[in-house]
Tab-separated table of C-alpha atoms and ligand atoms in Angstrom:
chain	number	residue	atom	x	y	z
L	1	MET	CA	0.000	0.000	0.000
L	2	THR	CA	1.681	3.225	-1.107
L	3	ILE	CA	0.850	6.171	1.124
L	4	THR	CA	1.409	9.633	-0.308
L	5	GLN	CA	-0.422	11.923	2.093
L	6	PRO	CA	-1.137	12.114	5.842
L	7	ILE	CA	-3.246	9.182	6.991
L	8	TRP	CA	-4.723	7.923	10.271
L	9	VAL	CA	-3.055	4.917	11.901
L	10	PHE	CA	-5.188	3.105	14.435
L	11	GLY	CA	-3.275	1.899	17.505
L	12	TYR	CA	-4.681	-0.800	19.771
L	13	GLY	CA	-1.530	-2.066	21.513
L	14	SER	CA	1.761	-0.366	22.276
L	15	LEU	CA	0.996	2.370	19.762
L	16	ILE	CA	-1.632	3.659	22.204
L	17	TRP	CA	0.878	4.336	24.961
L	18	LYS	CA	4.315	4.444	23.358
L	19	GLN	CA	4.630	7.182	20.780
L	20	ASP	CA	8.195	7.174	19.540
L	21	PHE	CA	7.031	8.722	16.266
L	22	PRO	CA	5.811	12.165	15.260
L	23	TYR	CA	2.130	12.718	14.559
L	24	LEU	CA	-0.024	15.642	13.537
L	25	GLU	CA	-3.019	14.799	15.686
L	26	SER	CA	-4.327	11.971	17.853
L	27	ARG	CA	-7.853	10.944	18.831
L	28	PRO	CA	-9.511	8.082	20.699
L	29	GLY	CA	-11.423	5.886	18.288
L	30	ARG	CA	-12.592	2.391	17.510
L	31	ILE	CA	-12.644	-0.119	14.724
L	32	THR	CA	-15.481	-2.577	14.239
L	33	ASP	CA	-15.413	-6.314	13.426
L	34	TRP	CA	-12.040	-6.771	15.134
L	35	ALA	CA	-11.153	-8.058	18.605
L	36	ARG	CA	-7.851	-7.511	20.435
L	37	ARG	CA	-6.086	-10.705	21.531
L	38	PHE	CA	-2.702	-11.483	23.137
L	39	TRP	CA	-1.995	-13.982	20.396
L	40	GLN	CA	1.122	-12.589	18.753
L	41	GLY	CA	4.583	-13.691	19.821
L	42	SER	CA	7.257	-11.064	20.359
L	43	HIS	CA	10.944	-11.875	20.337
L	44	ASP	CA	12.062	-8.455	19.087
L	45	HIS	CA	10.383	-6.289	21.753
L	46	ARG	CA	8.911	-8.163	24.729
L	47	GLY	CA	10.637	-11.516	24.725
L	48	LEU	CA	13.487	-13.468	23.199
L	49	GLU	CA	13.841	-15.774	20.208
L	50	HIS	CA	13.646	-18.911	22.388
L	51	ASP	CA	11.101	-17.394	24.809
L	52	PRO	CA	8.787	-14.962	23.004
L	53	GLY	CA	6.485	-12.686	24.926
L	54	ARG	CA	2.829	-12.117	24.112
L	55	VAL	CA	1.587	-8.927	22.474
L	56	VAL	CA	-1.706	-8.004	20.902
L	57	THR	CA	-3.018	-8.550	17.430
L	58	LEU	CA	-6.492	-8.356	15.919
L	59	VAL	CA	-8.741	-11.270	15.124
L	60	SER	CA	-11.831	-11.072	12.977
L	61	ALA	CA	-14.919	-10.653	15.197
L	62	PRO	CA	-18.052	-9.532	13.371
L	63	GLY	CA	-19.923	-6.817	15.269
L	64	VAL	CA	-17.219	-6.383	17.934
L	65	ASP	CA	-15.586	-2.992	18.581
L	66	CYS	CA	-11.919	-2.616	19.400
L	67	HIS	CA	-11.178	0.667	21.149
L	68	GLY	CA	-7.862	2.444	20.789
L	69	ARG	CA	-6.242	5.656	19.687
L	70	ALA	CA	-5.596	6.877	16.152
L	71	PHE	CA	-2.724	9.060	14.990
L	72	LEU	CA	-2.601	11.212	11.897
L	73	VAL	CA	0.880	10.710	10.470
L	74	GLU	CA	2.901	11.869	7.482
L	75	PRO	CA	3.831	9.177	4.918
L	76	GLU	CA	7.516	9.158	5.895
L	77	VAL	CA	6.608	8.005	9.438
L	78	PHE	CA	5.833	4.553	8.022
L	79	GLU	CA	9.502	3.795	7.585
L	80	HIS	CA	9.817	3.858	11.368
L	81	LEU	CA	6.447	2.235	12.103
L	82	ASP	CA	7.001	-0.604	9.611
L	83	HIS	CA	10.337	-1.329	11.262
L	84	ARG	CA	8.847	-1.184	14.755
L	85	GLU	CA	6.016	-3.539	13.780
L	86	LYS	CA	8.155	-5.798	11.576
L	87	ASN	CA	7.729	-8.998	13.556
L	88	GLY	CA	4.683	-10.359	11.752
L	89	TYR	CA	2.521	-7.270	11.436
L	90	GLU	CA	1.266	-5.921	8.149
L	91	ARG	CA	-0.625	-2.767	7.375
L	92	ILE	CA	-4.237	-3.234	6.378
L	93	ALA	CA	-6.877	-0.665	5.481
L	94	VAL	CA	-9.608	-0.089	8.033
L	95	ASP	CA	-12.471	2.270	8.833
L	96	ILE	CA	-11.778	4.179	12.051
L	97	THR	CA	-14.721	5.673	13.925
L	98	PHE	CA	-14.364	8.843	15.977
L	99	GLU	CA	-17.093	10.686	17.835
L	100	SER	CA	-17.172	13.063	14.883
L	101	GLY	CA	-17.503	10.369	12.194
L	102	SER	CA	-15.432	7.816	10.298
L	103	VAL	CA	-12.233	7.957	8.299
L	104	ARG	CA	-10.355	5.414	6.232
L	105	GLY	CA	-7.012	4.597	7.794
L	106	VAL	CA	-4.611	1.765	8.423
L	107	VAL	CA	-3.875	-0.620	11.257
L	108	TYR	CA	-1.012	-3.036	11.915
L	109	ARG	CA	-2.313	-6.566	12.208
L	110	ALA	CA	-0.386	-9.804	12.731
L	111	ALA	CA	-2.283	-12.483	10.812
L	112	GLU	CA	-2.620	-16.105	11.864
L	113	ASP	CA	-0.129	-17.290	9.225
L	114	ASN	CA	2.828	-15.156	10.345
L	115	PRO	CA	5.765	-17.151	11.809
L	116	ALA	CA	5.596	-15.407	15.211
L	117	PHE	CA	1.860	-16.058	15.716
L	118	LEU	CA	1.151	-17.971	18.936
L	119	GLY	CA	-2.632	-18.141	19.033
L	120	PRO	CA	-4.829	-18.706	22.070
L	121	ALA	CA	-3.778	-20.186	25.402
L	122	PRO	CA	-5.441	-20.524	28.811
L	123	LEU	CA	-5.350	-17.189	30.670
L	124	ALA	CA	-3.233	-18.574	33.505
L	125	GLU	CA	-0.623	-19.803	31.017
L	126	MET	CA	-0.662	-16.502	29.182
L	127	ALA	CA	-0.170	-14.563	32.405
L	128	ALA	CA	2.745	-16.788	33.441
L	129	GLN	CA	4.413	-16.305	30.061
L	130	ILE	CA	3.853	-12.540	30.228
L	131	ASN	CA	5.278	-12.326	33.732
L	132	ARG	CA	8.364	-14.297	32.739
L	133	CYS	CA	9.269	-12.665	29.429
L	134	VAL	CA	11.550	-9.686	28.948
L	135	GLY	CA	12.892	-8.403	25.633
L	136	PRO	CA	14.841	-5.529	24.126
L	137	SER	CA	11.928	-3.117	24.706
L	138	GLY	CA	11.375	-4.205	28.285
L	139	ALA	CA	9.204	-6.503	30.357
L	140	ASN	CA	6.216	-8.135	28.734
L	141	ARG	CA	4.343	-7.415	31.956
L	142	ASP	CA	4.838	-3.662	31.501
L	143	TYR	CA	3.342	-3.912	27.997
L	144	VAL	CA	0.128	-5.275	29.519
L	145	LEU	CA	0.045	-2.854	32.437
L	146	GLU	CA	0.665	0.166	30.203
L	147	LEU	CA	-2.003	-0.946	27.764
L	148	ALA	CA	-4.573	-1.424	30.523
L	149	ARG	CA	-3.655	1.930	32.050
L	150	ALA	CA	-3.957	3.732	28.716
L	151	LEU	CA	-7.341	2.153	27.957
L	152	ARG	CA	-8.636	3.027	31.394
L	153	GLY	CA	-7.339	6.575	30.970
L	154	MET	CA	-9.395	6.909	27.801
L	155	GLY	CA	-12.484	5.541	29.530
L	156	CYS	CA	-12.399	2.358	27.421
L	157	THR	CA	-13.352	-1.069	28.636
L	158	ASP	CA	-11.708	-4.218	27.364
L	159	PRO	CA	-12.537	-7.097	29.707
L	160	LEU	CA	-9.840	-9.329	28.243
L	161	VAL	CA	-7.054	-6.776	28.746
L	162	PHE	CA	-8.258	-6.080	32.288
L	163	GLU	CA	-8.454	-9.792	33.053
L	164	VAL	CA	-4.911	-10.379	31.826
L	165	GLU	CA	-3.787	-7.320	33.802
L	166	ALA	CA	-5.407	-8.691	36.962
L	167	ARG	CA	-3.703	-12.049	36.465
L	168	VAL	CA	-0.237	-10.628	35.888
L	169	LEU	CA	-0.657	-8.511	39.004
P	201	LIG	C1	-0.636	-1.482	17.805
P	201	LIG	O1	-0.266	-1.030	18.874
P	201	LIG	O2	-1.535	-0.911	17.155
P	201	LIG	C2	-0.007	-2.697	17.199
P	201	LIG	C3	0.464	-3.697	18.167
P	201	LIG	C4	1.592	-3.265	19.041
P	201	LIG	O3	2.558	-2.660	18.556
P	201	LIG	O4	1.537	-3.508	20.247
Protein backbone atom coordinates (compact mmCIF):
# COMPACT_ATOMS: atom_id res chain seq x y z
CA MET A 1 0.00 0.00 0.00
CA THR A 2 1.68 3.23 -1.11
CA ILE A 3 0.85 6.17 1.12
CA THR A 4 1.41 9.63 -0.31
CA GLN A 5 -0.42 11.92 2.09
CA PRO A 6 -1.14 12.11 5.84
CA ILE A 7 -3.25 9.18 6.99
CA TRP A 8 -4.72 7.92 10.27
CA VAL A 9 -3.05 4.92 11.90
CA PHE A 10 -5.19 3.11 14.43
CA GLY A 11 -3.28 1.90 17.51
CA TYR A 12 -4.68 -0.80 19.77
CA GLY A 13 -1.53 -2.07 21.51
CA SER A 14 1.76 -0.37 22.28
CA LEU A 15 1.00 2.37 19.76
CA ILE A 16 -1.63 3.66 22.20
CA TRP A 17 0.88 4.34 24.96
CA LYS A 18 4.31 4.44 23.36
CA GLN A 19 4.63 7.18 20.78
CA ASP A 20 8.20 7.17 19.54
CA PHE A 21 7.03 8.72 16.27
CA PRO A 22 5.81 12.17 15.26
CA TYR A 23 2.13 12.72 14.56
CA LEU A 24 -0.02 15.64 13.54
CA GLU A 25 -3.02 14.80 15.69
CA SER A 26 -4.33 11.97 17.85
CA ARG A 27 -7.85 10.94 18.83
CA PRO A 28 -9.51 8.08 20.70
CA GLY A 29 -11.42 5.89 18.29
CA ARG A 30 -12.59 2.39 17.51
CA ILE A 31 -12.64 -0.12 14.72
CA THR A 32 -15.48 -2.58 14.24
CA ASP A 33 -15.41 -6.31 13.43
CA TRP A 34 -12.04 -6.77 15.13
CA ALA A 35 -11.15 -8.06 18.60
CA ARG A 36 -7.85 -7.51 20.44
CA ARG A 37 -6.09 -10.70 21.53
CA PHE A 38 -2.70 -11.48 23.14
CA TRP A 39 -2.00 -13.98 20.40
CA GLN A 40 1.12 -12.59 18.75
CA GLY A 41 4.58 -13.69 19.82
CA SER A 42 7.26 -11.06 20.36
CA HIS A 43 10.94 -11.87 20.34
CA ASP A 44 12.06 -8.46 19.09
CA HIS A 45 10.38 -6.29 21.75
CA ARG A 46 8.91 -8.16 24.73
CA GLY A 47 10.64 -11.52 24.72
CA LEU A 48 13.49 -13.47 23.20
CA GLU A 49 13.84 -15.77 20.21
CA HIS A 50 13.65 -18.91 22.39
CA ASP A 51 11.10 -17.39 24.81
CA PRO A 52 8.79 -14.96 23.00
CA GLY A 53 6.49 -12.69 24.93
CA ARG A 54 2.83 -12.12 24.11
CA VAL A 55 1.59 -8.93 22.47
CA VAL A 56 -1.71 -8.00 20.90
CA THR A 57 -3.02 -8.55 17.43
CA LEU A 58 -6.49 -8.36 15.92
CA VAL A 59 -8.74 -11.27 15.12
CA SER A 60 -11.83 -11.07 12.98
CA ALA A 61 -14.92 -10.65 15.20
CA PRO A 62 -18.05 -9.53 13.37
CA GLY A 63 -19.92 -6.82 15.27
CA VAL A 64 -17.22 -6.38 17.93
CA ASP A 65 -15.59 -2.99 18.58
CA CYS A 66 -11.92 -2.62 19.40
CA HIS A 67 -11.18 0.67 21.15
CA GLY A 68 -7.86 2.44 20.79
CA ARG A 69 -6.24 5.66 19.69
CA ALA A 70 -5.60 6.88 16.15
CA PHE A 71 -2.72 9.06 14.99
CA LEU A 72 -2.60 11.21 11.90
CA VAL A 73 0.88 10.71 10.47
CA GLU A 74 2.90 11.87 7.48
CA PRO A 75 3.83 9.18 4.92
CA GLU A 76 7.52 9.16 5.90
CA VAL A 77 6.61 8.00 9.44
CA PHE A 78 5.83 4.55 8.02
CA GLU A 79 9.50 3.79 7.58
CA HIS A 80 9.82 3.86 11.37
CA LEU A 81 6.45 2.23 12.10
CA ASP A 82 7.00 -0.60 9.61
CA HIS A 83 10.34 -1.33 11.26
CA ARG A 84 8.85 -1.18 14.75
CA GLU A 85 6.02 -3.54 13.78
CA LYS A 86 8.15 -5.80 11.58
CA ASN A 87 7.73 -9.00 13.56
CA GLY A 88 4.68 -10.36 11.75
CA TYR A 89 2.52 -7.27 11.44
CA GLU A 90 1.27 -5.92 8.15
CA ARG A 91 -0.62 -2.77 7.37
CA ILE A 92 -4.24 -3.23 6.38
CA ALA A 93 -6.88 -0.67 5.48
CA VAL A 94 -9.61 -0.09 8.03
CA ASP A 95 -12.47 2.27 8.83
CA ILE A 96 -11.78 4.18 12.05
CA THR A 97 -14.72 5.67 13.93
CA PHE A 98 -14.36 8.84 15.98
CA GLU A 99 -17.09 10.69 17.84
CA SER A 100 -17.17 13.06 14.88
CA GLY A 101 -17.50 10.37 12.19
CA SER A 102 -15.43 7.82 10.30
CA VAL A 103 -12.23 7.96 8.30
CA ARG A 104 -10.36 5.41 6.23
CA GLY A 105 -7.01 4.60 7.79
CA VAL A 106 -4.61 1.77 8.42
CA VAL A 107 -3.87 -0.62 11.26
CA TYR A 108 -1.01 -3.04 11.92
CA ARG A 109 -2.31 -6.57 12.21
CA ALA A 110 -0.39 -9.80 12.73
CA ALA A 111 -2.28 -12.48 10.81
CA GLU A 112 -2.62 -16.11 11.86
CA ASP A 113 -0.13 -17.29 9.22
CA ASN A 114 2.83 -15.16 10.35
CA PRO A 115 5.76 -17.15 11.81
CA ALA A 116 5.60 -15.41 15.21
CA PHE A 117 1.86 -16.06 15.72
CA LEU A 118 1.15 -17.97 18.94
CA GLY A 119 -2.63 -18.14 19.03
CA PRO A 120 -4.83 -18.71 22.07
CA ALA A 121 -3.78 -20.19 25.40
CA PRO A 122 -5.44 -20.52 28.81
CA LEU A 123 -5.35 -17.19 30.67
CA ALA A 124 -3.23 -18.57 33.50
CA GLU A 125 -0.62 -19.80 31.02
CA MET A 126 -0.66 -16.50 29.18
CA ALA A 127 -0.17 -14.56 32.40
CA ALA A 128 2.75 -16.79 33.44
CA GLN A 129 4.41 -16.31 30.06
CA ILE A 130 3.85 -12.54 30.23
CA ASN A 131 5.28 -12.33 33.73
CA ARG A 132 8.36 -14.30 32.74
CA CYS A 133 9.27 -12.67 29.43
CA VAL A 134 11.55 -9.69 28.95
CA GLY A 135 12.89 -8.40 25.63
CA PRO A 136 14.84 -5.53 24.13
CA SER A 137 11.93 -3.12 24.71
CA GLY A 138 11.38 -4.20 28.29
CA ALA A 139 9.20 -6.50 30.36
CA ASN A 140 6.22 -8.14 28.73
CA ARG A 141 4.34 -7.41 31.96
CA ASP A 142 4.84 -3.66 31.50
CA TYR A 143 3.34 -3.91 28.00
CA VAL A 144 0.13 -5.27 29.52
CA LEU A 145 0.05 -2.85 32.44
CA GLU A 146 0.66 0.17 30.20
CA LEU A 147 -2.00 -0.95 27.76
CA ALA A 148 -4.57 -1.42 30.52
CA ARG A 149 -3.66 1.93 32.05
CA ALA A 150 -3.96 3.73 28.72
CA LEU A 151 -7.34 2.15 27.96
CA ARG A 152 -8.64 3.03 31.39
CA GLY A 153 -7.34 6.58 30.97
CA MET A 154 -9.39 6.91 27.80
CA GLY A 155 -12.48 5.54 29.53
CA CYS A 156 -12.40 2.36 27.42
CA THR A 157 -13.35 -1.07 28.64
CA ASP A 158 -11.71 -4.22 27.36
CA PRO A 159 -12.54 -7.10 29.71
CA LEU A 160 -9.84 -9.33 28.24
CA VAL A 161 -7.05 -6.78 28.75
CA PHE A 162 -8.26 -6.08 32.29
CA GLU A 163 -8.45 -9.79 33.05
CA VAL A 164 -4.91 -10.38 31.83
CA GLU A 165 -3.79 -7.32 33.80
CA ALA A 166 -5.41 -8.69 36.96
CA ARG A 167 -3.70 -12.05 36.46
CA VAL A 168 -0.24 -10.63 35.89
CA LEU A 169 -0.66 -8.51 39.00
C1 LIG B 1 -0.64 -1.48 17.81
O1 LIG B 1 -0.27 -1.03 18.87
O2 LIG B 1 -1.54 -0.91 17.16
C2 LIG B 1 -0.01 -2.70 17.20
C3 LIG B 1 0.46 -3.70 18.17
C4 LIG B 1 1.59 -3.26 19.04
O3 LIG B 1 2.56 -2.66 18.56
O4 LIG B 1 1.54 -3.51 20.25
